[in-house]
Structure formats: C-alpha cells, structure tokens
Short mmCIF file of N, CA and C in Angstrom, two decimals:
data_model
loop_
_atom_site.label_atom_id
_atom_site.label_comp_id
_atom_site.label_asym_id
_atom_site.label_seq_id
_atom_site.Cartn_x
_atom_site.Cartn_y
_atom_site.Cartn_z
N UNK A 1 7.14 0.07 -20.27
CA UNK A 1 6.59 1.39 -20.02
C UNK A 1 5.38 1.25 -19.11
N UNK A 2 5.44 2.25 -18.31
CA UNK A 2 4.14 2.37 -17.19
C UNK A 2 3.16 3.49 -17.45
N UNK A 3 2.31 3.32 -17.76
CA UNK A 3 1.40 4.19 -17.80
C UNK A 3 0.23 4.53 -16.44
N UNK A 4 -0.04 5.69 -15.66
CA UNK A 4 -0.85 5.78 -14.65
C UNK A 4 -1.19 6.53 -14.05
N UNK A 5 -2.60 6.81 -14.22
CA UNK A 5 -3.45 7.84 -13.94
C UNK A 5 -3.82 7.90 -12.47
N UNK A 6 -3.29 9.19 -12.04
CA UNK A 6 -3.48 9.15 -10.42
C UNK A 6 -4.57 10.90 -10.09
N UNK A 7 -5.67 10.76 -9.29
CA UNK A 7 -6.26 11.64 -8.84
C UNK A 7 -6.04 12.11 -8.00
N UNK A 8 -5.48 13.19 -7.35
CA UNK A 8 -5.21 13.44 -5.89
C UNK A 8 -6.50 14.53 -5.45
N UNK A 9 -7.84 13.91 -4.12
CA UNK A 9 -8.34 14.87 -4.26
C UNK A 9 -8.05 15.90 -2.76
N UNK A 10 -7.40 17.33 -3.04
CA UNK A 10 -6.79 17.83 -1.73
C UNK A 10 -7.99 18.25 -0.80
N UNK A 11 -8.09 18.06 0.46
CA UNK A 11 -9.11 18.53 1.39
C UNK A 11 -8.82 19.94 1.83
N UNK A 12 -8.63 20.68 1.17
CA UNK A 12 -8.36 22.15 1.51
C UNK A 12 -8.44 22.97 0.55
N UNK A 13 -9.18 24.44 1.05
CA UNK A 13 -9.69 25.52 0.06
C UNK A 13 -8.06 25.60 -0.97
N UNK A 14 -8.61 25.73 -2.27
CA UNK A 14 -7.57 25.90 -3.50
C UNK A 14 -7.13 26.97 -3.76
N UNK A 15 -7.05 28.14 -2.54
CA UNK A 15 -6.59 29.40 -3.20
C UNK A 15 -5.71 29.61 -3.46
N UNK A 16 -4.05 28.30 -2.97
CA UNK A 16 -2.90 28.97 -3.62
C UNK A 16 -2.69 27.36 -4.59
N UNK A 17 -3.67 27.58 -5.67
CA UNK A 17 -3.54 26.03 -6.80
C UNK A 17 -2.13 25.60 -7.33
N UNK A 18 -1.30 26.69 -7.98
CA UNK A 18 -0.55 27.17 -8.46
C UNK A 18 0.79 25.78 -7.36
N UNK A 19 0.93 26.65 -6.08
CA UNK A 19 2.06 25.83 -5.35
C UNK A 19 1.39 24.15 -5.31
N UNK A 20 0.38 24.39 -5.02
CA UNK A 20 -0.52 22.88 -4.94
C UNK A 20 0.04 21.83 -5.68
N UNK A 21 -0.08 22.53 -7.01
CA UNK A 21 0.44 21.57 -8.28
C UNK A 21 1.69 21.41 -8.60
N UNK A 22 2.97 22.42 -8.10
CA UNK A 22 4.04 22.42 -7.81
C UNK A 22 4.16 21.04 -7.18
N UNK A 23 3.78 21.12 -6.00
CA UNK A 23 3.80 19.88 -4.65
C UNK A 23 3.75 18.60 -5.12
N UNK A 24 2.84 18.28 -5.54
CA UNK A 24 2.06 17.58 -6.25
C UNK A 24 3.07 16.72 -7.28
N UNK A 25 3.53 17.32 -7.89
CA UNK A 25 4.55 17.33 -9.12
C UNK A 25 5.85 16.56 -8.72
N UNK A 26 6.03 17.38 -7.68
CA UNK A 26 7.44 17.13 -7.33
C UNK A 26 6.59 15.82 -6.36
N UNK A 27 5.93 15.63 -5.63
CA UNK A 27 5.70 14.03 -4.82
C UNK A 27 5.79 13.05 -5.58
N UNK A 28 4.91 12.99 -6.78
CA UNK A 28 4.73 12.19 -7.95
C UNK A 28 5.97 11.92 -8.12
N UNK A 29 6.97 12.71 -8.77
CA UNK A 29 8.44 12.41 -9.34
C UNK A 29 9.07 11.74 -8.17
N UNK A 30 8.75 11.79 -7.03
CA UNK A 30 9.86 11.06 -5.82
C UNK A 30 9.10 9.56 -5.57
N UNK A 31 7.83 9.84 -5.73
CA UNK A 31 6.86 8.70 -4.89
C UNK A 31 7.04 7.29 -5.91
N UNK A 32 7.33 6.90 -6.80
CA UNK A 32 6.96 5.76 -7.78
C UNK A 32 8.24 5.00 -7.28
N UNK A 33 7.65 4.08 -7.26
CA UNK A 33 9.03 2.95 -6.95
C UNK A 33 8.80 1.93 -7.09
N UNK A 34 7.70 1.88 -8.50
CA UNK A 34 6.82 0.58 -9.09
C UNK A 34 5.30 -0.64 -8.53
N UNK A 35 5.38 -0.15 -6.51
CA UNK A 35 4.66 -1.10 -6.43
C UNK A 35 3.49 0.19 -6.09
N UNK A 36 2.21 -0.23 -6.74
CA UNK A 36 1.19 0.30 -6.57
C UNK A 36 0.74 0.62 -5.32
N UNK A 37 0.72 0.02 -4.25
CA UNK A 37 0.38 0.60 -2.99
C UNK A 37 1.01 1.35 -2.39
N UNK A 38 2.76 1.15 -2.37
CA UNK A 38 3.71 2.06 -1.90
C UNK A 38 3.89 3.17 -2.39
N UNK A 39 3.60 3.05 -3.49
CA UNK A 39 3.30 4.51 -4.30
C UNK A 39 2.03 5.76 -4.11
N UNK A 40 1.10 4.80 -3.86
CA UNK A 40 0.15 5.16 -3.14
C UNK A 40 0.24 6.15 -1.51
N UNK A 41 0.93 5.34 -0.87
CA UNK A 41 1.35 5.40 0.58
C UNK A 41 2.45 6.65 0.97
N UNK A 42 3.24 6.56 -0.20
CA UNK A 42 4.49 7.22 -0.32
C UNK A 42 3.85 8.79 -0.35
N UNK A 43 2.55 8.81 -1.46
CA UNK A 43 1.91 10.32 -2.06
C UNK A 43 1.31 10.95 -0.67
N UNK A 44 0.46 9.74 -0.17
CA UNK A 44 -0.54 10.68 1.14
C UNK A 44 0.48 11.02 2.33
N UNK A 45 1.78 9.88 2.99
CA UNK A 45 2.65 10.46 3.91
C UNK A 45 3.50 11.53 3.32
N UNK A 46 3.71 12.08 2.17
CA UNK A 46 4.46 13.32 1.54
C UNK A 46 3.91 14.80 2.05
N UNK A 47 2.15 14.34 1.44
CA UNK A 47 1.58 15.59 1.78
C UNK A 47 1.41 15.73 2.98
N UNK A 48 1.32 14.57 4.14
CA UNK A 48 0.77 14.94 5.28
C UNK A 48 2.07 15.58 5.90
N UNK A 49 3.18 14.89 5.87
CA UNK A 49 4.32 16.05 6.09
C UNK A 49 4.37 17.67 5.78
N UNK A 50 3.75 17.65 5.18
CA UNK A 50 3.67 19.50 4.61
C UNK A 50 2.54 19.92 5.26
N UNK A 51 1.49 19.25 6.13
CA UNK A 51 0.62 19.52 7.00
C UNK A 51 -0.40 19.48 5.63
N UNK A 52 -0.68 18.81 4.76
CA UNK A 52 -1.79 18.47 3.86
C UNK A 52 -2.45 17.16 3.84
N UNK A 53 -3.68 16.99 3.58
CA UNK A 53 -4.49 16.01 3.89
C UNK A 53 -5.07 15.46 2.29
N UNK A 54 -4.44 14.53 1.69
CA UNK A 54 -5.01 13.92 0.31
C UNK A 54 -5.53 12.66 0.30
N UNK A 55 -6.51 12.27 -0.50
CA UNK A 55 -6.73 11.07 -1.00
C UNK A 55 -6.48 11.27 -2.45
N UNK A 56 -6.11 9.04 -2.25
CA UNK A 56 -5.32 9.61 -3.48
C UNK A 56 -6.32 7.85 -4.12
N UNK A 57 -6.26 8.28 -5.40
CA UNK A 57 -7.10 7.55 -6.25
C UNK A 57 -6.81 7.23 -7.50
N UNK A 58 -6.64 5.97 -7.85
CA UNK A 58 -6.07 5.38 -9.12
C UNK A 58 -6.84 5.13 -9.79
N UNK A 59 -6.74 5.58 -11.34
CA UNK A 59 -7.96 5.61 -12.03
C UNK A 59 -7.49 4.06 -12.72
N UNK A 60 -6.50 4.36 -13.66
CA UNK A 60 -5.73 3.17 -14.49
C UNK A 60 -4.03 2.76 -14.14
N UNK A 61 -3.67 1.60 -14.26
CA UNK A 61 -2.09 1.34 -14.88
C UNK A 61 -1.97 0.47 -15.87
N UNK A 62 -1.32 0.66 -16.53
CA UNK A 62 -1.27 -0.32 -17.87
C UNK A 62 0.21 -0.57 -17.86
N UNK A 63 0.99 -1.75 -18.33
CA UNK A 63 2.03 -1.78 -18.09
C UNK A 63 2.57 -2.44 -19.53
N UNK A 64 3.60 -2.12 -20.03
CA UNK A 64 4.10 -2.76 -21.36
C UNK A 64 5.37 -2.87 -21.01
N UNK A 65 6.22 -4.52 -21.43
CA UNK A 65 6.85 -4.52 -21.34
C UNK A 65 7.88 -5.10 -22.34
N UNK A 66 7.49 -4.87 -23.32
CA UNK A 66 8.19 -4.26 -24.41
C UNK A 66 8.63 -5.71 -25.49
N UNK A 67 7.64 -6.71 -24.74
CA UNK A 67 8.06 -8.09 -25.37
C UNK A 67 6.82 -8.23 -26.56
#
C-alpha cells in the first residue's frame, strides 16, 4: 500500500474551486505510475495542458509492502 500526500499550489484566482478540484482529481487518478518524480511531472504537464500553472509539493510517502 502507498500512502501520499500531495499539495498542489494553483497560481490562479480560485473563483471557479469547484471545477479546480474536479481537475485535480481526475490528474491524480491518471498521474501515479509509482515513481515519485514522474508522478510529479505527469501532475504539472496535465495542468499546463489545460492552460494551468501548478506547483506541486510532496508532503509524505510511506510505502507498505505487506511483508
């Protein structure tokens, strides 16, 4: 099991939050593909495709593997 706390902070006024976190949601669910940087890499070229500008910031990963 992977556990991992990711911050995304968006550079643009929050008035429509709502789709934001939609976005957001759905990048997360496509972007993981286990290696921490690509995952990383995967989140900021997602948004910049949608014409959005993120940094993105890892707080923790903890990893269990079940042994």
């Amino acid at each position: 099991m992977v556990t991992l706390t990711v911050v995304l902070l968006i550079k643009e006024p929050l008035s429509d939050l709502r789709q934001k976190l939609r976005d957001t949601q759905s990048v997360l669910g496509q972007a993981f593909k286990g290696d921490l940087q690509s995952f990383k890499g995967d989140i900021m070229k997602s948004f910049a495709e949608k014409g959005k500008m993120v940094d993105v910031v890892t707080l923790d990963r903890k990893e269990n593997l079940g042994v």
